[in-house]
Coordinates of C-alpha atoms in Angstrom, one line a residue:
X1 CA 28.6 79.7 -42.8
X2 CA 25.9 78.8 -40.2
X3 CA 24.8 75.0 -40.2
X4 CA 21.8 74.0 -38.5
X5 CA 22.2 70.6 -36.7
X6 CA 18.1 70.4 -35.7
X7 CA 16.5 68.9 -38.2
X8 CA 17.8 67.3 -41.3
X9 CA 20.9 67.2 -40.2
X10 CA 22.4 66.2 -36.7
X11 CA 25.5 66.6 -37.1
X12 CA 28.4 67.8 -38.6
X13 CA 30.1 65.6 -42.1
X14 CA 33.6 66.0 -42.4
X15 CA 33.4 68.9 -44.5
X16 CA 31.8 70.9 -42.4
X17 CA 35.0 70.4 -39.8
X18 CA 37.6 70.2 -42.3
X19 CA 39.3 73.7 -41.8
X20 CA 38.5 73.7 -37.9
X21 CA 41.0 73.7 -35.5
X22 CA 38.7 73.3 -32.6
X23 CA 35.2 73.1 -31.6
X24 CA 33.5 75.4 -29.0
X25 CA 30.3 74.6 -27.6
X26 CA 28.8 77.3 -25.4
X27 CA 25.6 76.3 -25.3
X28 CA 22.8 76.5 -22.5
X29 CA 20.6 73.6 -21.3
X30 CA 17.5 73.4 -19.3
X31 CA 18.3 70.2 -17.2
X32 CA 16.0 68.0 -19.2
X33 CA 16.7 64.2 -21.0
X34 CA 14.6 65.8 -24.1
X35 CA 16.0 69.0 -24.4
X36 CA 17.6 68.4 -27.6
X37 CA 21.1 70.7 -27.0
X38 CA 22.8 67.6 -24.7
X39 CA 21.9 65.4 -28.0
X40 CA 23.1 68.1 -30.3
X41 CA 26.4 67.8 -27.8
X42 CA 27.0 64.4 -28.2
X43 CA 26.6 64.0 -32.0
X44 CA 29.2 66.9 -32.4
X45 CA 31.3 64.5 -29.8
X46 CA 30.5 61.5 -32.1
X47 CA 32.0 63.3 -35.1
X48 CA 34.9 65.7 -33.7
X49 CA 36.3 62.2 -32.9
X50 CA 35.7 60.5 -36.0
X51 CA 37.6 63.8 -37.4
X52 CA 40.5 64.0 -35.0
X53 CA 39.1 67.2 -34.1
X54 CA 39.3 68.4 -30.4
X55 CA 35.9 69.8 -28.6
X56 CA 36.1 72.3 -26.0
X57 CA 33.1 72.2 -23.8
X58 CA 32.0 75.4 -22.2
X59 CA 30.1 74.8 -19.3
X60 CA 27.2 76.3 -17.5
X61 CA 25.2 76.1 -14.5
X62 CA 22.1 73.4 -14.5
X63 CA 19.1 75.9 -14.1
X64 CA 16.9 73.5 -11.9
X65 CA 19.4 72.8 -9.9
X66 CA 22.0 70.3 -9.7
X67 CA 20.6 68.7 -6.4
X68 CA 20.7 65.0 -7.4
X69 CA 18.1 64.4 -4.6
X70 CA 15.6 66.2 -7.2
X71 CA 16.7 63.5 -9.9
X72 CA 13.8 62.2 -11.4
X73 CA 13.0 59.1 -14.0
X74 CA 12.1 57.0 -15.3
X75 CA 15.6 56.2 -16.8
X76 CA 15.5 55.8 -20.3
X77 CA 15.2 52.2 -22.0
X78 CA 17.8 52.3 -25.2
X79 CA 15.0 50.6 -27.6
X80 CA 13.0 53.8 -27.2
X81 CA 15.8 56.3 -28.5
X82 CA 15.3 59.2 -29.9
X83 CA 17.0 63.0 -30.7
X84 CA 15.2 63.0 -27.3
X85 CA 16.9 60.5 -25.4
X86 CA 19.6 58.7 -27.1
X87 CA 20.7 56.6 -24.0
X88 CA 20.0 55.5 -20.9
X89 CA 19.7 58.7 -17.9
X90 CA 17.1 60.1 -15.5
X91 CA 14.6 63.0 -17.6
X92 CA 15.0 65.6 -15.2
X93 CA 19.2 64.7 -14.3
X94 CA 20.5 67.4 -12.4
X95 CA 23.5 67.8 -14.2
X96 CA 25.5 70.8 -16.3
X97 CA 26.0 69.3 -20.5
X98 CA 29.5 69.4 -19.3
X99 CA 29.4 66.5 -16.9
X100 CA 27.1 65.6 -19.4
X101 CA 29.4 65.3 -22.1
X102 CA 32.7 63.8 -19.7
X103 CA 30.0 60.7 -18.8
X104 CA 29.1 60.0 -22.5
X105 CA 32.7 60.3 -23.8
X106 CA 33.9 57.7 -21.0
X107 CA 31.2 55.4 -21.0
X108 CA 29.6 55.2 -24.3
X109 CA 33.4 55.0 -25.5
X110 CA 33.1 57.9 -28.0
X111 CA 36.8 58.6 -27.7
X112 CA 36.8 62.4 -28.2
X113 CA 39.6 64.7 -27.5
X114 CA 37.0 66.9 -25.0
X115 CA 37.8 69.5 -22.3
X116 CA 35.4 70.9 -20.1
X117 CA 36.3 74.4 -18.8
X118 CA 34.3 74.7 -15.6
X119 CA 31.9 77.7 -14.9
X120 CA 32.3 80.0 -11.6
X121 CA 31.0 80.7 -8.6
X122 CA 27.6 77.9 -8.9
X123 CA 26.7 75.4 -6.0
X124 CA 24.8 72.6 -7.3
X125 CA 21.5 73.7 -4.9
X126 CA 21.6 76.8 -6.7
X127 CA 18.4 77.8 -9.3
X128 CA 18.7 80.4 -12.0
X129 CA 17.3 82.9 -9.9
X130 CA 19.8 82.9 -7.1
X131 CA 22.8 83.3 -9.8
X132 CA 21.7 87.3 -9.8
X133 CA 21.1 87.6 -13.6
X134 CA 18.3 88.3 -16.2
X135 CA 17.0 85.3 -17.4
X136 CA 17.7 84.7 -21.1
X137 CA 15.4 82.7 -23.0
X138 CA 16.7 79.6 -24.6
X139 CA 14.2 78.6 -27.5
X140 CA 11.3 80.2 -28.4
X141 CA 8.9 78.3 -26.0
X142 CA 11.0 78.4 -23.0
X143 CA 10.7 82.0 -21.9
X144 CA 11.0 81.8 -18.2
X145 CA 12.2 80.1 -15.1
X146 CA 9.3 79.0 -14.2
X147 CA 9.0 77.1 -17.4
X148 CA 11.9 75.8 -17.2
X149 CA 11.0 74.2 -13.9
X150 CA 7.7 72.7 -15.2
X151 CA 8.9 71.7 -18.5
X152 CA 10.4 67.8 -17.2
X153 CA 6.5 67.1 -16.7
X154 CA 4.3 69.7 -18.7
X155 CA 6.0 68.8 -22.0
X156 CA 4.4 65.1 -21.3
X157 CA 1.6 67.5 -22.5
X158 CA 3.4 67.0 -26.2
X159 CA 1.7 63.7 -26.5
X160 CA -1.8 64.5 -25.9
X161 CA -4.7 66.8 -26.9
X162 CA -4.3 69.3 -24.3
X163 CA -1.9 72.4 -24.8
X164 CA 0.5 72.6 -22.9
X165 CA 0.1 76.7 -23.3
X166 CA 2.8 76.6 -26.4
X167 CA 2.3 80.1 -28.4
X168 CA 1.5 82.0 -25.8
X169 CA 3.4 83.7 -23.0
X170 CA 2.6 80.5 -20.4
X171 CA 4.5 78.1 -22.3
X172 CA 4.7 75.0 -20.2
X173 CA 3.3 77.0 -17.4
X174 CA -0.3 76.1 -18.5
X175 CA -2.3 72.9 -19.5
X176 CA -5.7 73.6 -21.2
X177 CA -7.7 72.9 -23.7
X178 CA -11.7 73.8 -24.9
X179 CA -13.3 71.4 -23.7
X180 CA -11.7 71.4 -19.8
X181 CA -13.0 73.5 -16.7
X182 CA -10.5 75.2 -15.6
X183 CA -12.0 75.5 -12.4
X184 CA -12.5 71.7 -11.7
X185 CA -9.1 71.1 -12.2
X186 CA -7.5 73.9 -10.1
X187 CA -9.7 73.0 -7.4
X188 CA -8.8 69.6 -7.2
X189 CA -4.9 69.9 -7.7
X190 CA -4.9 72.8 -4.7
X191 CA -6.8 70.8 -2.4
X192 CA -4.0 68.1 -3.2
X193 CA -2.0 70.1 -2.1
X194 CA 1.0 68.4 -4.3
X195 CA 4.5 70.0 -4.0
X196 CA 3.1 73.3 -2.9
X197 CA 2.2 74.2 -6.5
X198 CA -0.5 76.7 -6.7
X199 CA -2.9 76.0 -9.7
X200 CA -5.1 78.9 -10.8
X201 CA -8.3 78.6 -13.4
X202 CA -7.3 80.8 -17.1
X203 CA -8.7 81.1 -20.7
X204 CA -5.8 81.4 -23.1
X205 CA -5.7 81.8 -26.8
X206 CA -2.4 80.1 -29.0
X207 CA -1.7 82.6 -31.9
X208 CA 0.9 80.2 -33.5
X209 CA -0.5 78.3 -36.4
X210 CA 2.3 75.5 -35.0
X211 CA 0.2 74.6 -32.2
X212 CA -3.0 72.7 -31.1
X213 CA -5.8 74.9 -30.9
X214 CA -4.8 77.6 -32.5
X215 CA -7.2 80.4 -32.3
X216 CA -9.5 78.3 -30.0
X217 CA -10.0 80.1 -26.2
X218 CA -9.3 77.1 -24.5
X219 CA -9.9 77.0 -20.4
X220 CA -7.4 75.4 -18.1
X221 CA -5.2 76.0 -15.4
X222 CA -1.9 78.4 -15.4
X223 CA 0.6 76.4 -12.2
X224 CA 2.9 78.5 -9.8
X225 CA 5.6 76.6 -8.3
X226 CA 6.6 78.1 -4.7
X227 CA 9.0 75.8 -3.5
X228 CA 11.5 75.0 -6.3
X229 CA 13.8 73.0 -4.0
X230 CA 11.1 70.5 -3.3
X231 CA 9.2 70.2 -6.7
X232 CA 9.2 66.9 -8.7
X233 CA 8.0 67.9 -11.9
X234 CA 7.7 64.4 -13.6
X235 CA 5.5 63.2 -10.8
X236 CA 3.0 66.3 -10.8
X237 CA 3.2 65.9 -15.3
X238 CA 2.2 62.7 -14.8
X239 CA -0.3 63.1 -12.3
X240 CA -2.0 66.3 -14.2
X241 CA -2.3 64.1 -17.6
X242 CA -4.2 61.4 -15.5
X243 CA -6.5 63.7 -13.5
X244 CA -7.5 65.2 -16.7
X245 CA -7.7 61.9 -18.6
X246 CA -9.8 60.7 -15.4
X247 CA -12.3 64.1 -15.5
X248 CA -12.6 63.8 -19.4
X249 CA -12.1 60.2 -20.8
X250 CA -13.9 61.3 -24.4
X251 CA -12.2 64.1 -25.2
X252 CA -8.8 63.6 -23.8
X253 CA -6.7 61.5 -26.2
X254 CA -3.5 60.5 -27.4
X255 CA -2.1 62.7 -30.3
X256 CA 0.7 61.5 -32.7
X257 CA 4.1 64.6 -32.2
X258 CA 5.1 65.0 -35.6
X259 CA 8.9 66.5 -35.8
X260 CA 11.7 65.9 -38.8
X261 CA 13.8 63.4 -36.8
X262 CA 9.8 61.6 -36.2
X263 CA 7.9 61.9 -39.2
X264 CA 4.8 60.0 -37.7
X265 CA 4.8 61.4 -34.3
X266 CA 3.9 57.9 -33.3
X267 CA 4.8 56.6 -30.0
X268 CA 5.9 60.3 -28.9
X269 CA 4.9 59.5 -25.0
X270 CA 6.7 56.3 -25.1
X271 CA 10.1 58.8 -26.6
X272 CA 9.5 61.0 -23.3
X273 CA 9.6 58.8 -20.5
X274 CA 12.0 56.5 -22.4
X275 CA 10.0 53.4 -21.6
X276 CA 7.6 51.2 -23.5
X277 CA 3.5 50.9 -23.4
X278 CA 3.4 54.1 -21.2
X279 CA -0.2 54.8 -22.4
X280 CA -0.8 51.5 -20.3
X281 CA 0.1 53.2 -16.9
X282 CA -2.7 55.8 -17.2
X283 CA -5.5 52.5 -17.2
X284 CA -3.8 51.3 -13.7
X285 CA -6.3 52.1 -10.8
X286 CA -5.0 55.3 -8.9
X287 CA -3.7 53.3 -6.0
X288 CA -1.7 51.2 -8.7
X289 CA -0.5 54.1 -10.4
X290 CA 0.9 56.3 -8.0
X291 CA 3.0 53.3 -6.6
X292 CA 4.0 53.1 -10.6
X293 CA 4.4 57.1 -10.9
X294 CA 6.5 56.6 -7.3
X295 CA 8.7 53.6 -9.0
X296 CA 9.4 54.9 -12.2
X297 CA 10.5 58.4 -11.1
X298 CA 13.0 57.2 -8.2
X299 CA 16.5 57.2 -9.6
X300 CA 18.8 56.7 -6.7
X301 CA 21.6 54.5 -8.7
X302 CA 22.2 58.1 -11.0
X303 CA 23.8 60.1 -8.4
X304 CA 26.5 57.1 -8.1
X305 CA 26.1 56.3 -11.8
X306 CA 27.8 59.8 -12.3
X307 CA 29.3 60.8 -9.2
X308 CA 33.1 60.5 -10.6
X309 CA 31.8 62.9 -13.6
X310 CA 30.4 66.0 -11.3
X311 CA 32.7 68.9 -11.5
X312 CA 30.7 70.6 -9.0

């Protein structure tokens, strides 16, 4: 039988394990803290130990790389865990699952009887396009590298009223909504100049009743990131929300995220970044801010944090 572990269930009862020998988990990742598959990974190491059951980890290349210079916070604070953060690591973290899963088992003591079987033939600087294969999508809204990339920062979007292009083929590619000029906020980002990420002015249309403004053309910008081995998506995320909140402090607000494992959707941007009051750094003057924006997202302690983990 297939069993969902998403929503009201997160993991496997001892039924479910009772006639299993071993547990495979071949599953890809997108190298974000709220990508839900790493928490998926370590409930199903939470209960293959409670079951004497041994887990067999098979691993796969980080997609944004696993350049632990492009590490970015803010680390999360364990009283804002979630099924998108349960404990304490860097959003974007520049790590496969697999490593992943060896630095959970050791040091949140989960005692599970894990192997990792390494993948071939990746260098940690590596993005999905230099690996020489198509590019399979891994959930319905992440349909491209590119999304991918932006998704540590765009998905920020998630606790706001602007779209963050969700049910359409930009899908954290785009941030728009009606009542933004598209043109005002591409021009400012470009002359920024920030990360050599081209923004251009669109009008896009959301046909998934799941979204915000579905059916509603709304204007905003579509962002092309041309040099991947420099880009700090957190940083820019957080910068876009507050240039937008800046241009359009009436309509811009905060919007509750309602999922199954958050029934209120309250607090949702605090759940992202991991830390508490984060609303709070968008009222800091911009000089104040980016210093904040510059602090929160450094994370040099995770590269040692994992180092003896890294199987790469």
């Amino acid at each position: 039988p297939v069993i969902s572990l998403y929503n009201h269930k997160l993991a496997p009862d001892a039924d479910d394990l009772a006639a299993l020998d071993i547990m495979l988990f071949d599953v890809p990742d997108v190298g974000s803290r709220f990508y839900t598959y790493l928490w998926t990974l370590t409930h199903l190491m939470e209960a293959c130990a409670k079951q004497g059951k041994k887990l067999v980890v098979l691993d796969r290349p980080n997609p944004i790389s696993g350049n632990m210079e492009l590490a970015e916070g803010p680390m999360l604070e364990e009283a804002q865990a979630s099924f998108i953060g349960r404990w304490p690591m860097p959003i974007r973290h520049s790590c496969t699952l697999g490593e992943l899963a060896l630095y959970f088992n050791q040091t949140r003591q989960i005692h599970c009887n894990l192997e990792v079987i390494k993948c071939g033939g990746w260098e940690r600087n590596q993005f999905q396009p230099d690996w020489g294969v198509r590019f399979v999508p891994t959930s319905p809204a992440i349909q491209s590298f590119e999304s991918m990339l932006l998704y540590p920062g765009l998905c920020l979007l998630e606790a706001t009223n602007i779209s963050e292009g969700r049910g359409t083929e930009l899908s954290f590619c785009a941030a728009g909504a009606p009542w933004i000029k598209g043109e005002s906020i591409a021009g400012i980002l470009n002359e920024m100049g920030l990360d050599d990420v081209l923004a251009t002015p669109i009008h896009f249309t959301s046909t998934d009743p799941n979204t915000k403004y579905c059916g509603e053309k709304c204007s905003g910008i579509a962002l092309e990131v041309r040099e991947p081995a420099y880009f700090q998506s957190v940083s820019y995320g957080l910068i876009l929300i507050r240039l937008i909140k800046q241009l359009y402090p009436q309509p811009f607000a905060w919007k509750p995220y309602i999922t199954m494992v958050n029934p209120t959707g309250q607090q949702h941007l605090n759940k992202l970044l991991g830390i508490a009051n984060s609303e709070a750094l968008f009222e800091l003057p911009l000089p104040q801010f980016i210093a904040a924006v510059t602090r929160l997202t450094q994370c040099r302690g995770w590269k040692e944090e994992v180092k003896e983990f890294l199987l790469y």
